[in-house]
Amino acid sequence: MEFSNQPILIWFVVGYGVFMLLLGMYYSKKISSSEDFILAGKSLGPVVLMGTLLATWVGSGSVTGGQNSLAYSFGIWPALMSTLPSLIGIATIFLISSKIKHYGKYTVAEILEVKYGKVASLLAALIIILAFVGIVSYQYQGLAYILNISLGIPVGTGTIIAAVIIIFLAGIGGLMSVAPTDAFSAFLVIFGLIIALPIALSSGGGWSEITSNVPESHLSATGSLSFLQLMGYYIPTLFLLLGDQNIYQRMSSSMDDKSTKLGTAGWIIGLIIVTPVISILAFISRSMFPDIEPGMALIAITSVLPVVIGGILIAALTAFIVTTGNSYLLSAATSVVYDFVGKYLKKDIDDHQRLVYTRVLIPILGIIAFMLTMYFPTVLSVQMYAYTVYGAGITPALLAVFLFPKVTKPAGLASMASGLVSTLFWEFFFVQSTGINSALISVPIAFIVLFAVTLLTKGQHNEMKEVPENG
């Protein structure tokens, strides 16, 4: 089947976009402090928390990369199994959610500073900016694909439009406005995906017809990937989630421990529904549209659905992409202000100035993210780079704060530095020639260094002290 644009779908995107804008402007009026902007005033209940966690994690990374691109490019089973790393990560976070909530910090770097000192905080801020700006960049590409499919706008032009939209919305109301729109979008996309699945199966001619139109390798357990290549996609996902500052900030934004645990449980249920359906729909798209860009697979399926269903789904997917872009852009700006500006450039910064600086930095980092889209050829490639930089540079040292209190300051610093350096070194010099994802090299190095240096410096061991919520 030849793909054709469906201009009518843009009205659903525009309509939902206006709704998000109005909702964002409404909640932005409730902002009176930097805590309101960054942590939504610590007011999120379980339903909104569940929605914002799901929308943050299942953004363009899943809609145009992740499960979507894996199913289209390599096969159904690699995509379906890619849900497992996320479930393992969420289950781990669930176990330490109370510690995260009561640690009372705005950024991951602040948590690391308590255990490892100011150098760790500065290094973490650098890693977060490198990773999160990369994640924002492929949200632009995801929204550009939607504009291409609905209006035929070239992806390059659509990326510019997407950057302007995401930067603008991120600067309006911070998490106070992002969280409610996340929640609404999460429930809408669950509804849209469930309704779309049987219709897409029928449009594709049934499962036997769909499987007959894809390469035979796409039906095997690892698709057309080797085991090492498969792990190269799963490991970065797991280790980004385990240490993701966005997730930690949302945990800290809940109103109480009960809301945190209920919201996390809801997130697991939502993920179990959403990610397998995305995988199947992208696989169907591979059968129907074998010549499109892999990142467009799920979005392209909206063109064969009834207009209302396709419109609802593409609008909700748009919202997922936009709010994920908002979240990571906001989080990156927060790191710069709290972990760099406030500690090294302007130590007497007050709350109002933090808010102003955060809003000023959002467009600056947004432009850098746009420039990054020119370097990476596909959504999946930039996704794996960003996930690995973060997962190797921060997650091992961060998990040790909560799960391995005997870790030493030198060990944490050495782990972060070795994870970052080995990732960048492998990305620039070896990933093209070997085909091995840098996560398979840098994540083990970071953990080995963490434990080895702890053993060598255990005399310097300093037990983590209990930190009051605002301490």
Coordinates of C-alpha atoms in Angstrom, one line a residue:
M1 CA 0.0 0.0 0.0
E2 CA 1.3 3.5 -0.9
F3 CA 1.3 6.0 1.9
S4 CA -0.6 9.3 1.4
N5 CA -0.9 12.4 3.5
Q6 CA -4.1 13.0 5.5
P7 CA -4.4 16.8 5.9
I8 CA -7.7 16.5 7.8
L9 CA -5.8 15.0 10.8
I10 CA -4.0 18.3 11.4
W11 CA -7.2 19.8 12.7
F12 CA -7.2 17.3 15.6
V13 CA -3.6 18.2 16.3
V14 CA -4.3 21.9 16.2
G15 CA -7.5 21.5 18.3
Y16 CA -5.7 19.5 21.0
G17 CA -2.7 21.8 20.8
V18 CA -5.0 24.8 21.6
F19 CA -6.5 22.9 24.5
M20 CA -3.0 22.1 25.9
L21 CA -2.0 25.8 25.5
L22 CA -5.1 27.0 27.3
L23 CA -4.7 24.5 30.1
G24 CA -1.0 25.4 30.4
M25 CA -1.9 29.1 30.6
Y26 CA -4.5 28.4 33.3
Y27 CA -2.1 26.4 35.5
S28 CA 0.7 28.9 34.9
K29 CA -1.3 31.4 36.9
K30 CA -0.8 29.2 40.0
I31 CA 3.0 29.6 39.9
S32 CA 4.4 31.9 42.6
S33 CA 7.8 30.2 43.3
S34 CA 10.4 28.1 41.6
E35 CA 9.1 25.1 43.5
D36 CA 5.7 25.5 41.8
F37 CA 7.5 25.7 38.4
I38 CA 9.8 22.8 38.9
L39 CA 7.9 20.5 41.3
A40 CA 4.3 21.6 40.8
G41 CA 4.2 22.8 44.4
K42 CA 4.4 19.1 45.5
S43 CA 0.7 18.8 44.9
L44 CA 0.3 15.9 42.4
G45 CA -2.2 13.2 43.3
P46 CA -2.0 9.6 42.2
V47 CA -4.0 9.9 39.0
V48 CA -2.1 13.0 37.7
L49 CA 1.2 11.4 38.8
M50 CA 0.4 8.2 37.0
G51 CA -0.4 10.2 33.8
T52 CA 2.6 12.4 33.9
L53 CA 5.0 9.5 34.6
L54 CA 3.5 7.5 31.6
A55 CA 3.5 10.5 29.3
T56 CA 7.1 11.5 30.2
W57 CA 8.5 8.0 29.7
V58 CA 6.4 7.1 26.6
G59 CA 7.2 10.2 24.5
S60 CA 8.9 10.3 21.1
G61 CA 11.3 7.7 22.4
S62 CA 8.5 5.1 22.0
V63 CA 6.3 6.8 19.5
T64 CA 9.1 7.4 16.9
G65 CA 12.0 5.5 18.4
G66 CA 12.0 2.6 20.9
Q67 CA 9.3 0.0 20.3
N68 CA 8.1 1.8 17.2
S69 CA 11.4 1.7 15.3
L70 CA 12.4 -1.7 16.7
A71 CA 9.2 -3.3 15.4
Y72 CA 9.4 -1.6 12.0
S73 CA 13.1 -2.1 11.4
F74 CA 13.9 -5.4 13.1
G75 CA 10.7 -7.4 14.1
I76 CA 7.8 -7.8 16.5
W77 CA 9.6 -9.7 19.2
P78 CA 12.5 -7.3 19.8
A79 CA 9.9 -4.6 20.2
L80 CA 7.6 -6.5 22.5
M81 CA 10.5 -7.6 24.7
S82 CA 11.7 -4.0 25.0
T83 CA 8.9 -3.4 27.5
L84 CA 10.8 -5.6 30.0
P85 CA 13.7 -3.2 30.8
S86 CA 11.1 -0.4 31.5
L87 CA 9.2 -2.7 33.9
I88 CA 12.3 -3.7 35.7
G89 CA 13.3 -0.1 36.1
I90 CA 9.9 1.0 37.3
A91 CA 9.8 -1.9 39.8
T92 CA 13.2 -0.8 41.2
I93 CA 12.1 2.8 41.5
F94 CA 8.9 1.7 43.2
L95 CA 11.0 0.1 46.0
I96 CA 13.0 3.3 46.6
S97 CA 10.2 5.8 45.9
S98 CA 9.8 6.8 49.5
K99 CA 13.5 7.6 49.8
I100 CA 13.3 9.6 46.6
K101 CA 10.3 11.6 47.9
H102 CA 11.8 12.4 51.3
Y103 CA 15.3 13.2 50.0
G104 CA 13.8 16.7 49.3
K105 CA 16.0 17.7 46.3
Y106 CA 15.2 19.5 43.1
T107 CA 17.8 17.7 40.9
V108 CA 19.7 14.5 40.7
A109 CA 23.0 16.4 41.0
E110 CA 21.9 17.8 44.4
I111 CA 21.4 14.2 45.6
L112 CA 24.8 13.2 44.3
E113 CA 26.4 16.2 46.0
V114 CA 25.2 15.1 49.4
K115 CA 27.1 11.8 49.0
Y116 CA 30.0 12.6 46.7
G117 CA 30.6 16.4 47.0
K118 CA 30.4 19.4 44.7
V119 CA 32.6 18.0 41.9
A120 CA 30.0 15.2 41.5
S121 CA 27.2 17.8 41.3
L122 CA 29.0 19.7 38.6
L123 CA 29.8 16.5 36.6
A124 CA 26.2 15.3 37.0
A125 CA 24.9 18.7 35.7
L126 CA 27.1 18.4 32.6
I127 CA 25.9 14.8 31.9
I128 CA 22.3 15.7 32.4
I129 CA 22.5 18.6 29.9
L130 CA 24.4 16.4 27.4
A131 CA 21.7 13.7 27.7
F132 CA 18.5 15.7 28.1
V133 CA 19.3 18.1 25.2
G134 CA 19.7 15.0 23.0
I135 CA 16.4 13.6 24.2
V136 CA 14.6 17.0 23.4
S137 CA 16.1 16.9 19.9
Y138 CA 14.3 13.8 18.9
Q139 CA 11.0 15.1 20.3
Y140 CA 11.4 17.8 17.6
Q141 CA 11.8 15.1 15.0
G142 CA 8.8 13.1 16.3
L143 CA 6.5 16.2 16.0
A144 CA 8.1 16.9 12.5
Y145 CA 7.0 13.4 11.4
I146 CA 3.4 14.2 12.4
L147 CA 3.4 17.4 10.5
N148 CA 4.8 15.5 7.5
I149 CA 2.2 12.8 7.6
S150 CA -0.7 15.2 8.1
L151 CA 0.3 18.1 5.9
G152 CA 3.2 16.9 3.8
I153 CA 5.5 19.5 5.4
P154 CA 9.2 18.5 4.8
V155 CA 10.7 16.9 8.0
G156 CA 13.4 19.6 8.1
T157 CA 10.9 22.4 8.1
G158 CA 8.6 20.5 10.5
T159 CA 11.6 20.2 12.9
I160 CA 11.9 24.0 13.1
I161 CA 8.2 24.4 13.7
A162 CA 8.3 21.6 16.4
A163 CA 11.2 23.3 18.2
V164 CA 9.3 26.6 18.4
I165 CA 6.2 24.9 19.8
I166 CA 8.0 22.8 22.4
I167 CA 10.3 25.7 23.6
F168 CA 7.3 28.0 23.9
L169 CA 5.1 25.6 25.9
A170 CA 8.0 24.6 28.1
G171 CA 8.5 28.2 29.2
I172 CA 4.9 28.9 30.1
G173 CA 4.1 27.0 33.2
G174 CA 6.8 24.4 34.0
L175 CA 5.7 21.1 35.7
M176 CA 2.6 22.9 37.2
S177 CA 1.1 23.0 33.7
V178 CA 2.9 20.0 32.1
A179 CA 1.6 17.4 34.6
P180 CA -2.2 17.9 34.1
T181 CA -1.8 17.9 30.3
D182 CA 0.4 14.8 30.6
A183 CA -2.3 13.0 32.6
F184 CA -5.1 13.9 30.1
S185 CA -2.9 12.9 27.2
A186 CA -2.0 9.6 28.8
F187 CA -5.6 8.5 29.2
L188 CA -6.5 9.7 25.7
V189 CA -3.6 7.8 24.1
I190 CA -4.5 4.6 26.0
F191 CA -8.1 4.9 24.6
G192 CA -6.8 5.7 21.1
L193 CA -4.4 2.8 21.0
I194 CA -6.9 0.3 22.2
I195 CA -9.5 1.4 19.7
A196 CA -7.0 1.6 16.9
L197 CA -5.5 -1.9 17.2
P198 CA -8.4 -4.1 15.9
I199 CA -9.1 -1.6 13.1
A200 CA -5.4 -1.6 12.0
L201 CA -5.4 -5.4 12.1
S202 CA -8.4 -5.5 9.8
S203 CA -7.0 -2.8 7.5
G204 CA -3.8 -4.8 7.2
G205 CA -5.7 -7.9 6.1
G206 CA -5.4 -9.9 9.3
W207 CA -2.4 -11.2 11.1
S208 CA -1.5 -13.9 8.5
E209 CA -1.5 -11.4 5.7
I210 CA 0.5 -8.9 7.8
T211 CA 3.2 -11.5 8.7
S212 CA 3.4 -12.6 5.0
N213 CA 4.3 -9.1 4.0
V214 CA 7.4 -8.7 6.2
P215 CA 10.9 -10.2 6.0
E216 CA 11.0 -13.7 7.6
S217 CA 13.7 -12.4 10.0
H218 CA 11.1 -10.0 11.5
L219 CA 9.3 -12.9 13.0
S220 CA 12.2 -14.5 14.9
A221 CA 13.0 -14.0 18.6
T222 CA 15.7 -11.4 18.1
G223 CA 14.4 -10.2 14.7
S224 CA 17.3 -9.3 12.4
L225 CA 19.5 -8.4 15.4
S226 CA 22.2 -10.3 17.2
F227 CA 22.0 -10.8 21.0
L228 CA 24.6 -8.1 21.6
Q229 CA 22.8 -5.6 19.3
L230 CA 19.5 -6.4 21.1
M231 CA 21.1 -5.7 24.5
G232 CA 22.5 -2.5 23.0
Y233 CA 19.0 -1.2 22.8
Y234 CA 17.7 -2.6 26.1
I235 CA 20.5 -1.6 28.5
P236 CA 20.4 2.1 27.7
T237 CA 16.6 2.2 28.3
L238 CA 16.9 0.4 31.7
F239 CA 19.7 2.6 33.0
L240 CA 18.2 5.9 31.9
L241 CA 14.9 5.0 33.6
L242 CA 16.7 4.0 36.8
G243 CA 18.3 7.4 37.2
D244 CA 16.1 9.7 35.2
Q245 CA 15.9 13.1 36.8
N246 CA 12.5 13.7 35.3
I247 CA 11.1 10.7 37.0
Y248 CA 12.8 11.5 40.3
Q249 CA 11.3 15.1 40.1
R250 CA 7.9 13.7 39.5
M251 CA 8.2 11.4 42.5
S252 CA 9.2 14.4 44.6
S253 CA 6.2 16.3 43.2
S254 CA 3.6 14.0 44.7
M255 CA 1.5 15.1 47.7
D256 CA 2.4 12.1 49.9
D257 CA 3.9 8.6 49.9
K258 CA 0.6 7.0 49.2
S259 CA 0.1 9.1 46.0
T260 CA 3.7 8.2 45.0
K261 CA 3.1 4.4 45.3
L262 CA -0.4 4.5 43.7
G263 CA 0.9 6.7 40.8
T264 CA 3.8 4.4 40.2
A265 CA 1.5 1.3 40.2
G266 CA -0.7 3.1 37.7
W267 CA 2.3 3.9 35.6
I268 CA 3.2 0.2 35.4
I269 CA -0.4 -0.8 34.3
G270 CA -0.4 2.0 31.7
L271 CA 3.0 0.9 30.3
I272 CA 1.8 -2.7 30.0
I273 CA -1.1 -1.5 27.9
V274 CA 0.6 1.1 25.8
T275 CA 4.0 -0.2 24.7
P276 CA 2.9 -3.6 23.4
V277 CA 0.2 -2.0 21.3
I278 CA 2.7 0.5 19.9
S279 CA 4.9 -2.4 18.9
I280 CA 2.1 -4.2 17.1
L281 CA 0.8 -1.1 15.3
A282 CA 4.3 -0.3 14.1
F283 CA 4.7 -3.9 12.9
I284 CA 1.4 -3.6 11.0
S285 CA 2.7 -0.4 9.5
R286 CA 5.9 -2.2 8.3
S287 CA 3.6 -4.6 6.4
M288 CA 1.4 -1.9 4.9
F289 CA 4.1 0.9 4.3
P290 CA 7.5 -0.8 3.7
D291 CA 9.2 2.2 2.3
I292 CA 8.6 5.0 4.9
E293 CA 11.1 6.3 7.5
P294 CA 11.0 3.8 10.5
G295 CA 10.3 6.7 12.9
M296 CA 7.0 7.4 11.1
A297 CA 5.6 3.9 11.4
L298 CA 3.1 4.4 14.3
I299 CA 2.1 7.8 13.1
A300 CA 1.5 6.6 9.5
I301 CA -1.0 4.0 10.8
T302 CA -3.3 6.8 11.7
S303 CA -3.9 7.4 7.9
V304 CA -5.8 4.1 7.5
L305 CA -8.0 4.5 10.6
P306 CA -11.4 6.2 10.6
V307 CA -10.9 9.9 10.7
V308 CA -12.1 10.4 14.3
I309 CA -10.1 7.5 15.7
G310 CA -7.0 8.5 13.7
G311 CA -7.4 12.1 14.7
I312 CA -7.8 11.3 18.4
L313 CA -4.7 9.0 18.3
I314 CA -2.5 11.4 16.4
A315 CA -3.5 14.3 18.7
A316 CA -2.7 12.2 21.8
L317 CA 0.6 11.1 20.3
T318 CA 1.4 14.7 19.5
A319 CA 0.7 15.6 23.1
F320 CA 3.0 12.8 24.4
I321 CA 5.8 14.1 22.2
V322 CA 5.3 17.8 23.1
T323 CA 5.0 17.2 26.9
T324 CA 8.1 14.9 26.9
G325 CA 10.0 17.6 25.1
N326 CA 8.8 20.1 27.6
S327 CA 9.7 18.0 30.5
Y328 CA 13.3 17.2 29.5
L329 CA 13.9 20.8 28.4
L330 CA 12.6 22.1 31.7
S331 CA 14.7 19.5 33.6
A332 CA 17.9 20.4 31.7
A333 CA 17.3 24.1 32.4
T334 CA 16.7 23.3 36.1
S335 CA 20.0 21.6 36.3
V336 CA 21.9 24.5 34.9
V337 CA 20.2 27.0 37.3
Y338 CA 20.4 24.9 40.5
D339 CA 23.6 23.0 39.9
F340 CA 25.7 25.6 38.1
V341 CA 24.4 29.1 38.2
G342 CA 23.3 29.1 41.8
K343 CA 26.5 27.4 43.0
Y344 CA 29.2 29.0 41.0
L345 CA 28.1 32.2 39.1
K346 CA 25.5 33.7 41.4
K347 CA 25.6 32.2 44.9
D348 CA 23.1 34.8 46.3
I349 CA 20.4 34.0 43.8
D350 CA 16.9 34.3 45.2
D351 CA 13.8 32.3 44.3
H352 CA 12.4 34.7 41.8
Q353 CA 15.8 34.9 40.0
R354 CA 15.9 31.1 39.8
L355 CA 12.5 31.2 38.1
V356 CA 13.6 33.9 35.6
Y357 CA 16.9 32.1 34.8
T358 CA 15.1 28.8 34.2
R359 CA 12.8 30.4 31.8
V360 CA 15.6 32.2 30.0
L361 CA 17.6 29.0 29.7
I362 CA 14.8 27.0 28.1
P363 CA 15.0 28.6 24.7
I364 CA 18.9 28.6 24.7
L365 CA 19.0 24.8 25.4
G366 CA 16.1 24.3 23.0
I367 CA 18.2 25.8 20.2
I368 CA 21.1 23.6 21.0
A369 CA 18.8 20.6 20.9
F370 CA 17.7 21.7 17.4
M371 CA 21.3 21.8 16.3
L372 CA 21.8 18.3 17.5
T373 CA 19.1 17.0 15.1
M374 CA 21.5 17.7 12.3
Y375 CA 24.2 15.3 13.7
F376 CA 22.3 12.1 14.2
P377 CA 20.7 10.4 11.2
T378 CA 17.7 8.7 13.0
V379 CA 15.6 9.0 16.1
L380 CA 16.8 5.7 17.4
S381 CA 20.5 6.6 17.1
V382 CA 20.2 9.9 19.0
Q383 CA 17.9 8.1 21.5
M384 CA 20.6 5.5 22.3
Y385 CA 23.3 8.1 22.6
A386 CA 21.3 10.2 25.0
Y387 CA 20.2 7.2 27.1
T388 CA 23.7 5.8 27.3
V389 CA 25.4 9.1 28.3
Y390 CA 23.0 9.4 31.2
G391 CA 22.7 5.7 32.1
A392 CA 26.5 5.2 32.3
G393 CA 27.4 8.6 33.7
I394 CA 24.9 9.0 36.4
T395 CA 22.7 5.9 37.2
P396 CA 25.4 3.6 38.8
A397 CA 26.5 6.3 41.2
L398 CA 22.9 7.4 41.9
L399 CA 21.6 3.9 42.6
A400 CA 24.5 3.4 45.0
V401 CA 23.2 6.4 47.1
F402 CA 20.0 4.5 47.8
L403 CA 21.1 0.9 47.6
F404 CA 24.8 0.7 48.5
P405 CA 25.4 3.1 51.4
K406 CA 29.0 1.9 51.8
V407 CA 30.0 3.4 48.5
T408 CA 32.8 6.0 48.9
K409 CA 33.1 9.5 47.5
P410 CA 36.1 8.7 45.3
A411 CA 34.2 5.6 43.9
G412 CA 31.1 7.7 43.0
L413 CA 33.2 10.3 41.2
A414 CA 35.3 7.7 39.4
S415 CA 32.2 5.8 38.3
M416 CA 30.6 9.0 36.9
A417 CA 33.7 10.1 35.1
S418 CA 34.5 6.7 33.6
G419 CA 30.9 6.2 32.5
L420 CA 30.8 9.5 30.7
V421 CA 34.3 9.3 29.1
S422 CA 33.9 5.7 27.9
T423 CA 30.5 6.5 26.4
L424 CA 31.8 9.5 24.4
F425 CA 35.0 7.7 23.4
W426 CA 33.1 4.7 22.1
E427 CA 30.5 6.8 20.3
F428 CA 33.0 8.9 18.5
F429 CA 35.6 6.2 17.6
F430 CA 34.1 2.7 17.7
V431 CA 30.3 2.5 17.4
Q432 CA 30.3 3.0 13.6
S433 CA 33.0 0.3 12.9
T434 CA 31.9 -2.3 15.5
G435 CA 28.1 -1.8 15.5
I436 CA 28.2 -2.4 19.3
N437 CA 26.2 0.1 21.3
S438 CA 28.4 2.1 23.7
A439 CA 26.1 1.1 26.6
L440 CA 27.5 -2.5 26.5
I441 CA 30.9 -1.0 27.2
S442 CA 30.4 2.0 29.4
V443 CA 27.7 0.8 31.8
P444 CA 29.8 -2.3 32.9
I445 CA 32.9 0.0 33.2
A446 CA 30.9 2.4 35.4
F447 CA 29.8 -0.4 37.8
I448 CA 33.2 -2.1 37.9
V449 CA 34.9 1.2 38.7
L450 CA 32.2 1.9 41.4
F451 CA 32.8 -1.3 43.3
A452 CA 36.6 -1.5 42.7
V453 CA 37.3 2.0 43.9
T454 CA 34.9 1.5 46.9
L455 CA 37.0 -1.6 47.9
L456 CA 40.2 0.4 47.5
T457 CA 39.0 3.4 49.5
K458 CA 36.7 1.7 52.0
G459 CA 38.5 3.4 54.9
Q460 CA 37.0 6.7 53.6
H461 CA 33.5 5.3 53.7
N462 CA 31.0 7.8 55.0
E463 CA 27.5 6.5 55.7
M464 CA 24.7 8.4 54.0
K465 CA 22.9 10.6 56.5
E466 CA 19.2 10.9 56.6
V467 CA 18.3 14.2 54.9
P468 CA 15.1 16.1 56.0
E469 CA 12.6 16.7 53.2
N470 CA 13.8 20.3 52.7
G471 CA 17.3 19.7 53.8

